[in-house]
Amino acid sequence: MSAPTFLAGARSRLLPPSLPFRFFLAATGFHVAAWGLLAVFPEALPGFSGGLGPGLAALHLFTLGVLTMTAMGAAIQLLPIATMTPLSAYWPVKAIFVAMVGGVPLLAWGMASGRAALTVAGAVPTVAAVVGFAGLLALNLARTPKPSLPTRFATAAVVALIATAVLGGLVAVDFEIGVLDDHGRVAALHFVVAVFGFFGLLVMGFSLILLPMFALAPAPAPGPGRIALAAVPAALAAAIAGIWFDLAAVRALAAVVGLAAFAGHVWAIEAALKRRMRRRLDLAVATIRWGEGALAVALVLVGLSVIVPVPGGATLIGWIAIVGGLGTILFGVLQRIVPFLTTMHFAGARAPLPSELAPVELLRAHATGHGAAVVGAALGIVAASPLAVRIAAVAGLAGAIAFLVFAVRVVMRLPRAAAAAPSAPDSPRSPKPSPLPPSPKGS
Amino acid sequence: MGDTEVGTGSGVAAANATGAADDVALPPGAPYLDLRDLFPPEPLVRILAAIGAVDAPDLLVADLDRDPIALYPELIERGWSWRPAEILGDRVRLVLRRGAAS
């Protein structure tokens, strides 16, 4: 008979809050910056065609500053839970964060001002951070004793992330020294692999855990997820071939396969949610559902664009996929896991409920502003109206500020001891125990 | 989720009847859930179903593959408390009791 060992790290997956929260707070800050940039330069969005300028800068503030930062913070906390394997060290996470908060603003500044050298200077630390993050995930995934469907999605996402970083680096360098024969085609590959590859696969993998967890529902049936895990990489390969060889029918086929796989995945999750214990679903789940709907619309438009011209073209599709789809989904996730992780760092007797940490009105304000901004800017793209984009961007900015205030207020509630950064060598910590009350009579 | 109803389903047994309590002293007859080999959020859902059942016990013991960190805020909401999770070989053991921590 062995003596029980209290969790000191080996099985605990709860990171010191400063690690994931630094990414989440940075993401909310970049979110404000992205909408602010569009509010100042609204003409950049309807006229966006992929070159250097405020449009490209705003796009990368969304993708790298908001989406990637959120994905990084969520992945370092959630992946070790899924893999049952703690992070081996914290210093790479800190180094990745420093490179991102240094690189992304520089990259955006270079893009917005049209200075290629500055863009490359920002791209170098950013690409290094992204590749480092991919390596961190790959090492953790490789050590998992029990691979599962979500971790397999994460593995596929890591492959797509490395491809995204390489393609993005090439495109950035090409602005300065011209290494590519067809800049636009490589940029299109970068977009597809990033949006539908890395982010799409990561979102699908984590939603298999997070949505049932938010709704207290059983795990989704694995069949559709397994099919999606095979179909999405196949669709990506078809999309890459369709772009590279300029085959419109192959691109349409890729969109149809991707849409079917995504629809099956969503259907399996929704079927599980019907058996949920939490009767009333909150704003986070509704937000994620809206985001899923927007992603599906983007895929439909990709397929339709082969048959009929889509007003707004690739800009509209990219906008709906990135900001309407992925952005909406990730803010749905963020609004739940930030209060949840904060609650976890209280000793049980004093722990507030996640819903008590900050007013839900701030989340409603964000949802309203974000929704209005996504739709308004889409209309502005279709109508080529900078005024509509500016109004939408101001609404988005207001929503982004509301979310920033929400996140800061929640994080300010962290117990001081828990908020302190861990010292090296870092070791994961256990959730604060909640002392058991006296045993009731008869038990 | 019906099989997690304490005392009635196949997923629940009394600790002293299954041998689950071999490694640590537990109250005799403490309801026990073996939730190993289940992927998140299934263990969380089954524990919450067990403590939310009409005839839920005041004490519950569960073995899992991993520390269920998402469970703890739900326990707080439901007025349950827990003893720090313990590693017992290849499993993590949770002891939960009705009533907020003092």
Short mmCIF file of N, CA, C and O in Angstrom, two decimals, chain A residues 1-8 10-14 77 80-84 146 148-151 208-209 212-214 216-220 275-278 336 340-341 343-344 346 348-349 351-355 430-441 443, chain B residues 1 21-25 27-28 36-42 44-52 58-59 64-74 76-102:
data_model
loop_
_atom_site.label_atom_id
_atom_site.label_comp_id
_atom_site.label_asym_id
_atom_site.label_seq_id
_atom_site.Cartn_x
_atom_site.Cartn_y
_atom_site.Cartn_z
N MET A 1 0.85 -1.19 0.00
CA MET A 1 0.00 0.00 0.00
C MET A 1 0.89 1.24 0.00
O MET A 1 1.71 1.44 0.86
N SER A 2 0.73 2.04 -1.00
CA SER A 2 1.55 3.24 -1.09
C SER A 2 0.82 4.42 -0.47
O SER A 2 -0.40 4.53 -0.53
N ALA A 3 1.59 5.30 0.10
CA ALA A 3 0.99 6.49 0.70
C ALA A 3 0.53 7.43 -0.40
O ALA A 3 1.19 7.57 -1.42
N PRO A 4 -0.64 8.04 -0.22
CA PRO A 4 -1.11 8.97 -1.24
C PRO A 4 -0.20 10.19 -1.36
O PRO A 4 0.33 10.66 -0.38
N THR A 5 -0.03 10.64 -2.56
CA THR A 5 0.80 11.82 -2.81
C THR A 5 -0.10 12.99 -3.17
O THR A 5 -0.85 12.92 -4.12
N PHE A 6 -0.02 14.06 -2.41
CA PHE A 6 -0.83 15.21 -2.75
C PHE A 6 -0.27 15.89 -3.98
O PHE A 6 0.93 15.95 -4.18
N LEU A 7 -1.18 16.37 -4.79
CA LEU A 7 -0.78 16.96 -6.06
C LEU A 7 0.17 18.12 -5.82
O LEU A 7 -0.16 19.07 -5.17
N ALA A 8 1.36 18.01 -6.36
CA ALA A 8 2.28 19.12 -6.27
C ALA A 8 2.66 19.57 -7.66
O ALA A 8 3.46 20.46 -7.84
N ALA A 10 2.71 17.09 -10.72
CA ALA A 10 2.77 16.06 -11.75
C ALA A 10 1.43 15.86 -12.44
O ALA A 10 1.38 15.70 -13.65
N ARG A 11 0.33 15.92 -11.69
CA ARG A 11 -0.96 15.71 -12.31
C ARG A 11 -1.77 16.99 -12.44
O ARG A 11 -2.79 17.01 -13.09
N SER A 12 -1.32 18.00 -11.76
CA SER A 12 -2.07 19.24 -11.83
C SER A 12 -1.73 19.98 -13.12
O SER A 12 -0.60 20.05 -13.52
N ARG A 13 -2.75 20.52 -13.74
CA ARG A 13 -2.52 21.22 -15.01
C ARG A 13 -2.84 22.70 -14.89
O ARG A 13 -2.87 23.40 -15.88
N LEU A 14 -3.10 23.16 -13.67
CA LEU A 14 -3.46 24.57 -13.53
C LEU A 14 -2.18 25.40 -13.49
O LEU A 14 -1.39 25.30 -12.56
N GLN A 77 -2.83 26.45 -21.40
CA GLN A 77 -3.58 26.01 -20.23
C GLN A 77 -4.38 24.74 -20.50
O GLN A 77 -4.43 23.83 -19.66
N PRO A 80 -2.25 20.85 -21.88
CA PRO A 80 -1.74 19.90 -20.88
C PRO A 80 -2.86 19.11 -20.18
O PRO A 80 -2.62 17.97 -19.75
N ILE A 81 -4.06 19.69 -20.09
CA ILE A 81 -5.18 18.94 -19.52
C ILE A 81 -5.58 17.83 -20.47
O ILE A 81 -5.79 16.68 -20.06
N ALA A 82 -5.67 18.16 -21.76
CA ALA A 82 -6.08 17.16 -22.74
C ALA A 82 -5.04 16.06 -22.91
O ALA A 82 -5.39 14.90 -23.12
N THR A 83 -3.77 16.44 -22.81
CA THR A 83 -2.71 15.44 -23.05
C THR A 83 -2.29 14.74 -21.76
O THR A 83 -1.50 13.78 -21.83
N MET A 84 -2.76 15.22 -20.62
CA MET A 84 -2.34 14.70 -19.31
C MET A 84 -0.83 14.82 -19.14
O MET A 84 -0.18 14.00 -18.50
N LYS A 146 -2.13 9.14 -23.83
CA LYS A 146 -3.40 8.69 -24.41
C LYS A 146 -3.86 9.69 -25.48
O LYS A 146 -4.66 10.58 -25.17
N SER A 148 -6.05 11.47 -28.15
CA SER A 148 -7.51 11.50 -28.26
C SER A 148 -7.87 12.32 -29.49
O SER A 148 -7.00 12.91 -30.14
N LEU A 149 -9.15 12.37 -29.78
CA LEU A 149 -9.59 13.13 -30.95
C LEU A 149 -9.18 14.61 -30.86
O LEU A 149 -8.61 15.15 -31.81
N PRO A 150 -9.44 15.29 -29.73
CA PRO A 150 -9.02 16.69 -29.66
C PRO A 150 -7.50 16.86 -29.80
O PRO A 150 -7.05 17.83 -30.43
N THR A 151 -6.72 15.96 -29.23
CA THR A 151 -5.27 16.13 -29.35
C THR A 151 -4.80 15.84 -30.78
O THR A 151 -3.81 16.40 -31.24
N LEU A 208 -14.57 20.41 -29.08
CA LEU A 208 -15.03 19.09 -28.64
C LEU A 208 -15.01 18.97 -27.12
O LEU A 208 -15.76 18.20 -26.52
N ILE A 209 -14.13 19.74 -26.47
CA ILE A 209 -14.05 19.72 -25.01
C ILE A 209 -14.83 20.90 -24.42
O ILE A 209 -15.62 20.74 -23.49
N PRO A 212 -19.10 21.18 -24.70
CA PRO A 212 -19.77 20.32 -23.71
C PRO A 212 -19.47 20.73 -22.27
O PRO A 212 -20.33 20.63 -21.40
N MET A 213 -18.24 21.22 -22.04
CA MET A 213 -17.90 21.63 -20.67
C MET A 213 -18.71 22.86 -20.26
O MET A 213 -19.23 22.93 -19.15
N PHE A 214 -18.84 23.83 -21.15
CA PHE A 214 -19.61 25.03 -20.83
C PHE A 214 -21.08 24.69 -20.57
O PHE A 214 -21.74 25.33 -19.75
N LEU A 216 -22.16 21.63 -19.69
CA LEU A 216 -22.24 20.42 -18.86
C LEU A 216 -22.97 19.31 -19.61
O LEU A 216 -23.98 18.77 -19.16
N ALA A 217 -22.43 18.99 -20.75
CA ALA A 217 -23.01 17.97 -21.63
C ALA A 217 -22.02 16.82 -21.80
O ALA A 217 -20.81 17.00 -21.60
N PRO A 218 -22.51 15.65 -22.19
CA PRO A 218 -21.59 14.54 -22.45
C PRO A 218 -20.71 14.81 -23.67
O PRO A 218 -21.01 15.71 -24.47
N ALA A 219 -19.66 14.03 -23.79
CA ALA A 219 -18.76 14.20 -24.94
C ALA A 219 -19.52 13.91 -26.23
O ALA A 219 -20.35 13.00 -26.27
N PRO A 220 -19.24 14.67 -27.31
CA PRO A 220 -19.92 14.41 -28.59
C PRO A 220 -19.55 13.03 -29.14
O PRO A 220 -18.46 12.51 -28.85
N ARG A 275 -28.30 17.03 -24.63
CA ARG A 275 -28.37 16.21 -23.40
C ARG A 275 -27.65 16.91 -22.25
O ARG A 275 -27.18 16.26 -21.32
N ARG A 276 -27.59 18.22 -22.31
CA ARG A 276 -26.82 18.98 -21.31
C ARG A 276 -27.55 19.04 -19.97
O ARG A 276 -28.78 18.92 -19.90
N MET A 277 -26.75 19.29 -18.92
CA MET A 277 -27.31 19.47 -17.58
C MET A 277 -27.64 20.94 -17.31
O MET A 277 -28.51 21.26 -16.53
N ARG A 278 -26.88 21.85 -17.92
CA ARG A 278 -27.12 23.27 -17.69
C ARG A 278 -28.23 23.71 -18.65
O ARG A 278 -28.03 23.78 -19.86
N ARG A 336 -15.44 33.01 -21.07
CA ARG A 336 -15.70 31.98 -20.08
C ARG A 336 -14.44 31.57 -19.32
O ARG A 336 -14.47 31.37 -18.11
N PHE A 340 -13.28 31.79 -15.19
CA PHE A 340 -13.16 30.44 -14.66
C PHE A 340 -11.76 30.22 -14.07
O PHE A 340 -11.61 29.73 -12.94
N LEU A 341 -10.73 30.59 -14.81
CA LEU A 341 -9.36 30.39 -14.31
C LEU A 341 -9.10 31.27 -13.09
O LEU A 341 -8.38 30.87 -12.17
N THR A 343 -11.29 32.16 -10.79
CA THR A 343 -11.94 31.52 -9.65
C THR A 343 -11.08 30.38 -9.09
O THR A 343 -11.01 30.17 -7.89
N MET A 344 -10.44 29.68 -10.00
CA MET A 344 -9.65 28.52 -9.60
C MET A 344 -8.50 28.87 -8.66
O MET A 344 -7.97 28.01 -7.97
N PHE A 346 -8.53 30.96 -6.14
CA PHE A 346 -8.93 31.31 -4.79
C PHE A 346 -8.91 30.07 -3.91
O PHE A 346 -9.18 28.96 -4.40
N GLY A 348 -10.80 27.68 -1.53
CA GLY A 348 -12.20 27.34 -1.68
C GLY A 348 -13.17 28.16 -0.86
O GLY A 348 -14.22 28.56 -1.34
N ALA A 349 -12.80 28.45 0.40
CA ALA A 349 -13.75 29.11 1.27
C ALA A 349 -14.07 30.52 0.80
O ALA A 349 -15.13 31.05 1.09
N ALA A 351 -13.74 31.57 -2.47
CA ALA A 351 -13.83 31.64 -3.92
C ALA A 351 -15.14 32.26 -4.38
O ALA A 351 -16.21 31.81 -4.00
N PRO A 352 -15.08 33.31 -5.21
CA PRO A 352 -16.32 33.85 -5.78
C PRO A 352 -16.75 32.99 -6.95
O PRO A 352 -15.95 32.23 -7.51
N LEU A 353 -18.01 33.10 -7.32
CA LEU A 353 -18.46 32.43 -8.53
C LEU A 353 -17.88 33.17 -9.73
O LEU A 353 -17.70 34.39 -9.67
N PRO A 354 -17.64 32.45 -10.83
CA PRO A 354 -17.11 33.14 -12.01
C PRO A 354 -18.00 34.31 -12.44
O PRO A 354 -17.50 35.35 -12.86
N SER A 355 -19.31 34.14 -12.29
CA SER A 355 -20.24 35.19 -12.72
C SER A 355 -20.18 36.42 -11.82
O SER A 355 -20.73 37.47 -12.17
N SER A 430 -1.07 23.16 -8.18
CA SER A 430 -2.36 22.52 -7.99
C SER A 430 -3.43 23.56 -7.74
O SER A 430 -3.15 24.64 -7.24
N PRO A 431 -4.70 23.25 -8.07
CA PRO A 431 -5.77 24.15 -7.68
C PRO A 431 -5.80 24.31 -6.17
O PRO A 431 -5.44 23.39 -5.45
N LYS A 432 -6.24 25.48 -5.74
CA LYS A 432 -6.35 25.69 -4.31
C LYS A 432 -7.37 24.72 -3.72
O LYS A 432 -8.49 24.64 -4.21
N PRO A 433 -6.97 23.98 -2.68
CA PRO A 433 -7.93 23.05 -2.11
C PRO A 433 -9.02 23.77 -1.35
O PRO A 433 -8.82 24.86 -0.83
N SER A 434 -10.16 23.15 -1.31
CA SER A 434 -11.26 23.65 -0.52
C SER A 434 -11.41 22.71 0.66
O SER A 434 -11.82 21.57 0.48
N PRO A 435 -11.03 23.15 1.87
CA PRO A 435 -11.07 22.22 2.99
C PRO A 435 -12.46 21.62 3.16
O PRO A 435 -13.46 22.32 3.06
N LEU A 436 -12.50 20.35 3.42
CA LEU A 436 -13.79 19.70 3.59
C LEU A 436 -14.43 20.17 4.90
O LEU A 436 -13.75 20.33 5.90
N PRO A 437 -15.73 20.38 4.87
CA PRO A 437 -16.41 20.73 6.11
C PRO A 437 -16.49 19.50 7.01
O PRO A 437 -16.23 18.38 6.57
N PRO A 438 -16.86 19.71 8.28
CA PRO A 438 -17.00 18.56 9.16
C PRO A 438 -17.96 17.55 8.58
O PRO A 438 -18.94 17.90 7.93
N SER A 439 -17.66 16.30 8.82
CA SER A 439 -18.50 15.23 8.29
C SER A 439 -19.88 15.29 8.92
O SER A 439 -20.02 15.40 10.13
N PRO A 440 -20.95 15.28 8.09
CA PRO A 440 -22.29 15.28 8.67
C PRO A 440 -22.55 13.97 9.42
O PRO A 440 -21.95 12.95 9.13
N LYS A 441 -23.45 14.06 10.35
CA LYS A 441 -23.76 12.87 11.15
C LYS A 441 -24.22 11.73 10.26
O LYS A 441 -25.01 11.91 9.36
N SER A 443 -22.54 10.01 8.11
CA SER A 443 -21.81 9.74 6.87
C SER A 443 -20.43 9.19 7.18
O SER A 443 -19.95 9.27 8.27
N MET B 1 -26.15 9.48 -18.99
CA MET B 1 -25.69 9.93 -17.69
C MET B 1 -26.41 9.20 -16.57
O MET B 1 -26.09 9.37 -15.42
N ALA B 21 -10.93 1.85 -2.02
CA ALA B 21 -10.40 2.57 -0.88
C ALA B 21 -9.16 1.91 -0.30
O ALA B 21 -8.73 2.24 0.79
N ASP B 22 -8.55 1.01 -1.05
CA ASP B 22 -7.42 0.27 -0.52
C ASP B 22 -6.27 1.16 -0.08
O ASP B 22 -5.56 0.85 0.86
N ASP B 23 -6.08 2.28 -0.81
CA ASP B 23 -4.89 3.07 -0.58
C ASP B 23 -5.05 4.15 0.47
O ASP B 23 -4.09 4.73 0.91
N VAL B 24 -6.27 4.47 0.81
CA VAL B 24 -6.47 5.57 1.73
C VAL B 24 -7.76 5.30 2.51
O VAL B 24 -8.73 4.78 1.98
N ALA B 25 -7.71 5.67 3.79
CA ALA B 25 -8.87 5.39 4.63
C ALA B 25 -10.05 6.25 4.21
O ALA B 25 -9.94 7.46 4.07
N PRO B 27 -14.53 6.68 4.66
CA PRO B 27 -15.69 6.20 5.42
C PRO B 27 -16.27 4.96 4.76
O PRO B 27 -16.41 4.94 3.53
N PRO B 28 -16.61 3.96 5.52
CA PRO B 28 -17.18 2.75 4.92
C PRO B 28 -18.42 3.08 4.12
O PRO B 28 -19.25 3.88 4.56
N ARG B 36 -11.96 6.72 -14.67
CA ARG B 36 -10.75 6.64 -15.48
C ARG B 36 -11.11 6.26 -16.92
O ARG B 36 -12.16 5.66 -17.16
N ASP B 37 -10.24 6.60 -17.82
CA ASP B 37 -10.43 6.33 -19.26
C ASP B 37 -11.56 7.13 -19.88
O ASP B 37 -12.01 6.82 -20.99
N LEU B 38 -12.06 8.11 -19.18
CA LEU B 38 -13.07 9.00 -19.78
C LEU B 38 -12.39 10.33 -20.13
O LEU B 38 -11.59 10.85 -19.34
N PHE B 39 -12.75 10.88 -21.27
CA PHE B 39 -12.11 12.12 -21.72
C PHE B 39 -12.94 13.31 -21.28
O PHE B 39 -14.17 13.22 -21.21
N PRO B 40 -12.29 14.45 -20.94
CA PRO B 40 -13.05 15.64 -20.56
C PRO B 40 -14.08 16.01 -21.63
O PRO B 40 -13.78 15.87 -22.81
N PRO B 41 -15.26 16.46 -21.25
CA PRO B 41 -15.69 16.78 -19.89
C PRO B 41 -16.51 15.66 -19.24
O PRO B 41 -17.24 15.91 -18.29
N GLU B 42 -16.39 14.44 -19.76
CA GLU B 42 -17.24 13.35 -19.28
C GLU B 42 -17.11 13.11 -17.75
O GLU B 42 -18.15 12.97 -17.07
N LEU B 44 -16.37 15.20 -15.40
CA LEU B 44 -17.02 16.34 -14.74
C LEU B 44 -18.53 16.16 -14.77
O LEU B 44 -19.23 16.32 -13.75
N VAL B 45 -19.06 15.82 -15.93
CA VAL B 45 -20.51 15.69 -16.10
C VAL B 45 -21.04 14.57 -15.21
O VAL B 45 -22.08 14.71 -14.56
N ARG B 46 -20.30 13.48 -15.13
CA ARG B 46 -20.80 12.34 -14.33
C ARG B 46 -20.77 12.65 -12.83
O ARG B 46 -21.66 12.25 -12.09
N ILE B 47 -19.73 13.38 -12.40
CA ILE B 47 -19.69 13.75 -10.98
C ILE B 47 -20.84 14.70 -10.65
O ILE B 47 -21.54 14.54 -9.65
N LEU B 48 -21.05 15.69 -11.53
CA LEU B 48 -22.13 16.65 -11.27
C LEU B 48 -23.50 15.97 -11.32
O LEU B 48 -24.40 16.33 -10.55
N ALA B 49 -23.64 14.98 -12.20
CA ALA B 49 -24.91 14.24 -12.24
C ALA B 49 -25.11 13.47 -10.93
O ALA B 49 -26.21 13.40 -10.39
N ALA B 50 -24.00 12.91 -10.42
CA ALA B 50 -24.10 12.12 -9.19
C ALA B 50 -24.46 13.00 -7.99
O ALA B 50 -25.33 12.65 -7.19
N ILE B 51 -23.82 14.17 -7.89
CA ILE B 51 -24.11 15.00 -6.71
C ILE B 51 -25.40 15.79 -6.88
O ILE B 51 -25.93 16.32 -5.90
N GLY B 52 -25.92 15.83 -8.11
CA GLY B 52 -27.18 16.54 -8.33
C GLY B 52 -28.38 15.62 -8.31
O GLY B 52 -29.51 16.10 -8.47
N ASP B 58 -23.89 12.58 0.74
CA ASP B 58 -23.20 13.74 1.28
C ASP B 58 -21.70 13.65 1.05
O ASP B 58 -20.97 14.61 1.28
N LEU B 59 -21.26 12.48 0.64
CA LEU B 59 -19.83 12.25 0.42
C LEU B 59 -19.67 11.43 -0.85
O LEU B 59 -20.47 10.52 -1.11
N LEU B 64 -9.98 9.39 -11.17
CA LEU B 64 -9.93 9.91 -12.53
C LEU B 64 -8.51 9.77 -13.07
O LEU B 64 -7.58 9.49 -12.32
N ASP B 65 -8.39 10.02 -14.37
CA ASP B 65 -7.06 10.01 -14.98
C ASP B 65 -6.29 11.29 -14.69
O ASP B 65 -5.07 11.31 -14.73
N ARG B 66 -7.03 12.39 -14.52
CA ARG B 66 -6.37 13.68 -14.40
C ARG B 66 -7.14 14.55 -13.42
O ARG B 66 -8.31 14.29 -13.14
N ASP B 67 -6.45 15.58 -12.94
CA ASP B 67 -7.08 16.52 -12.03
C ASP B 67 -8.15 17.31 -12.78
O ASP B 67 -7.83 18.01 -13.74
N PRO B 68 -9.41 17.22 -12.37
CA PRO B 68 -10.48 17.85 -13.16
C PRO B 68 -10.66 19.32 -12.80
O PRO B 68 -11.62 19.69 -12.12
N ILE B 69 -9.77 20.16 -13.28
CA ILE B 69 -9.78 21.55 -12.80
C ILE B 69 -11.08 22.28 -13.15
O ILE B 69 -11.47 23.19 -12.45
N ALA B 70 -11.75 21.86 -14.21
CA ALA B 70 -13.01 22.54 -14.56
C ALA B 70 -14.12 22.21 -13.58
O ALA B 70 -15.15 22.89 -13.55
N LEU B 71 -13.91 21.19 -12.78
CA LEU B 71 -14.96 20.77 -11.86
C LEU B 71 -15.11 21.73 -10.67
O LEU B 71 -16.23 21.94 -10.19
N TYR B 72 -14.01 22.29 -10.22
CA TYR B 72 -14.03 22.98 -8.93
C TYR B 72 -14.98 24.19 -8.89
O TYR B 72 -15.73 24.35 -7.91
N PRO B 73 -14.99 25.06 -9.92
CA PRO B 73 -15.98 26.16 -9.86
C PRO B 73 -17.43 25.65 -9.83
O PRO B 73 -18.28 26.26 -9.18
N GLU B 74 -17.67 24.52 -10.48
CA GLU B 74 -19.02 23.94 -10.46
C GLU B 74 -19.36 23.44 -9.05
O GLU B 74 -20.50 23.55 -8.60
N ILE B 76 -18.18 24.68 -6.28
CA ILE B 76 -18.42 25.87 -5.45
C ILE B 76 -19.86 26.34 -5.66
O ILE B 76 -20.57 26.65 -4.70
N GLU B 77 -20.27 26.39 -6.93
CA GLU B 77 -21.64 26.84 -7.24
C GLU B 77 -22.69 25.97 -6.57
O GLU B 77 -23.76 26.44 -6.22
N ARG B 78 -22.37 24.67 -6.42
CA ARG B 78 -23.35 23.73 -5.87
C ARG B 78 -23.19 23.52 -4.37
O ARG B 78 -23.87 22.68 -3.79
N GLY B 79 -22.27 24.28 -3.76
CA GLY B 79 -22.10 24.17 -2.31
C GLY B 79 -21.42 22.90 -1.87
O GLY B 79 -21.70 22.37 -0.79
N TRP B 80 -20.52 22.39 -2.70
CA TRP B 80 -19.74 21.21 -2.32
C TRP B 80 -18.29 21.63 -2.13
O TRP B 80 -17.83 22.62 -2.70
N SER B 81 -17.58 20.87 -1.32
CA SER B 81 -16.17 21.14 -1.08
C SER B 81 -15.37 19.89 -1.42
O SER B 81 -15.94 18.82 -1.61
N TRP B 82 -14.08 20.04 -1.47
CA TRP B 82 -13.24 18.90 -1.87
C TRP B 82 -11.94 18.88 -1.09
O TRP B 82 -11.48 19.90 -0.60
N ARG B 83 -11.41 17.70 -0.98
CA ARG B 83 -10.08 17.54 -0.41
C ARG B 83 -9.09 17.61 -1.57
O ARG B 83 -9.43 17.18 -2.68
N PRO B 84 -7.88 18.15 -1.35
CA PRO B 84 -6.92 18.22 -2.45
C PRO B 84 -6.78 16.87 -3.14
O PRO B 84 -6.66 15.83 -2.48
N ALA B 85 -6.80 16.89 -4.45
CA ALA B 85 -6.70 15.64 -5.21
C ALA B 85 -5.40 14.92 -4.87
O ALA B 85 -4.36 15.55 -4.65
N GLU B 86 -5.48 13.61 -4.81
CA GLU B 86 -4.31 12.81 -4.45
C GLU B 86 -3.94 11.91 -5.62
O GLU B 86 -4.82 11.40 -6.31
N ILE B 87 -2.66 11.70 -5.80
CA ILE B 87 -2.21 10.74 -6.81
C ILE B 87 -2.09 9.38 -6.15
O ILE B 87 -1.40 9.23 -5.13
N LEU B 88 -2.74 8.39 -6.71
CA LEU B 88 -2.64 7.02 -6.22
C LEU B 88 -2.24 6.16 -7.42
O LEU B 88 -3.08 5.73 -8.19
N GLY B 89 -0.94 5.99 -7.58
CA GLY B 89 -0.47 5.23 -8.73
C GLY B 89 -0.78 5.95 -10.02
O GLY B 89 -0.34 7.08 -10.22
N ASP B 90 -1.60 5.31 -10.86
CA ASP B 90 -1.90 5.91 -12.16
C ASP B 90 -3.22 6.67 -12.15
O ASP B 90 -3.77 6.94 -13.20
N ARG B 91 -3.75 6.97 -10.97
CA ARG B 91 -5.03 7.67 -10.92
C ARG B 91 -4.96 8.85 -9.97
O ARG B 91 -4.09 8.95 -9.13
N VAL B 92 -5.95 9.72 -10.14
CA VAL B 92 -6.11 10.87 -9.25
C VAL B 92 -7.40 10.63 -8.48
O VAL B 92 -8.43 10.31 -9.07
N ARG B 93 -7.33 10.75 -7.14
CA ARG B 93 -8.53 10.51 -6.33
C ARG B 93 -9.07 11.82 -5.77
O ARG B 93 -8.33 12.63 -5.21
N LEU B 94 -10.35 11.99 -5.92
CA LEU B 94 -11.04 13.14 -5.35
C LEU B 94 -11.99 12.68 -4.25
O LEU B 94 -12.68 11.67 -4.42
N VAL B 95 -12.02 13.42 -3.16
CA VAL B 95 -13.01 13.19 -2.12
C VAL B 95 -13.84 14.46 -2.00
O VAL B 95 -13.30 15.53 -1.73
N LEU B 96 -15.13 14.32 -2.26
CA LEU B 96 -16.03 15.48 -2.28
C LEU B 96 -17.06 15.34 -1.16
O LEU B 96 -17.49 14.22 -0.85
N ARG B 97 -17.42 16.49 -0.60
CA ARG B 97 -18.44 16.44 0.47
C ARG B 97 -19.41 17.61 0.31
O ARG B 97 -19.00 18.72 -0.04
N ARG B 98 -20.66 17.29 0.59
CA ARG B 98 -21.68 18.35 0.53
C ARG B 98 -21.40 19.39 1.62
O ARG B 98 -21.06 19.04 2.75
N GLY B 99 -21.55 20.63 1.27
CA GLY B 99 -21.33 21.71 2.24
C GLY B 99 -20.13 22.53 1.84
O GLY B 99 -19.11 22.00 1.39
N ALA B 100 -20.29 23.85 1.95
CA ALA B 100 -19.19 24.75 1.60
C ALA B 100 -18.07 24.61 2.61
O ALA B 100 -18.29 24.25 3.76
N ALA B 101 -16.85 24.89 2.17
CA ALA B 101 -15.71 24.83 3.08
C ALA B 101 -15.85 25.89 4.15
O ALA B 101 -16.37 26.97 3.90
N SER B 102 -15.40 25.55 5.32
CA SER B 102 -15.52 26.51 6.43
C SER B 102 -14.29 27.41 6.48
O SER B 102 -13.26 27.09 5.94
#
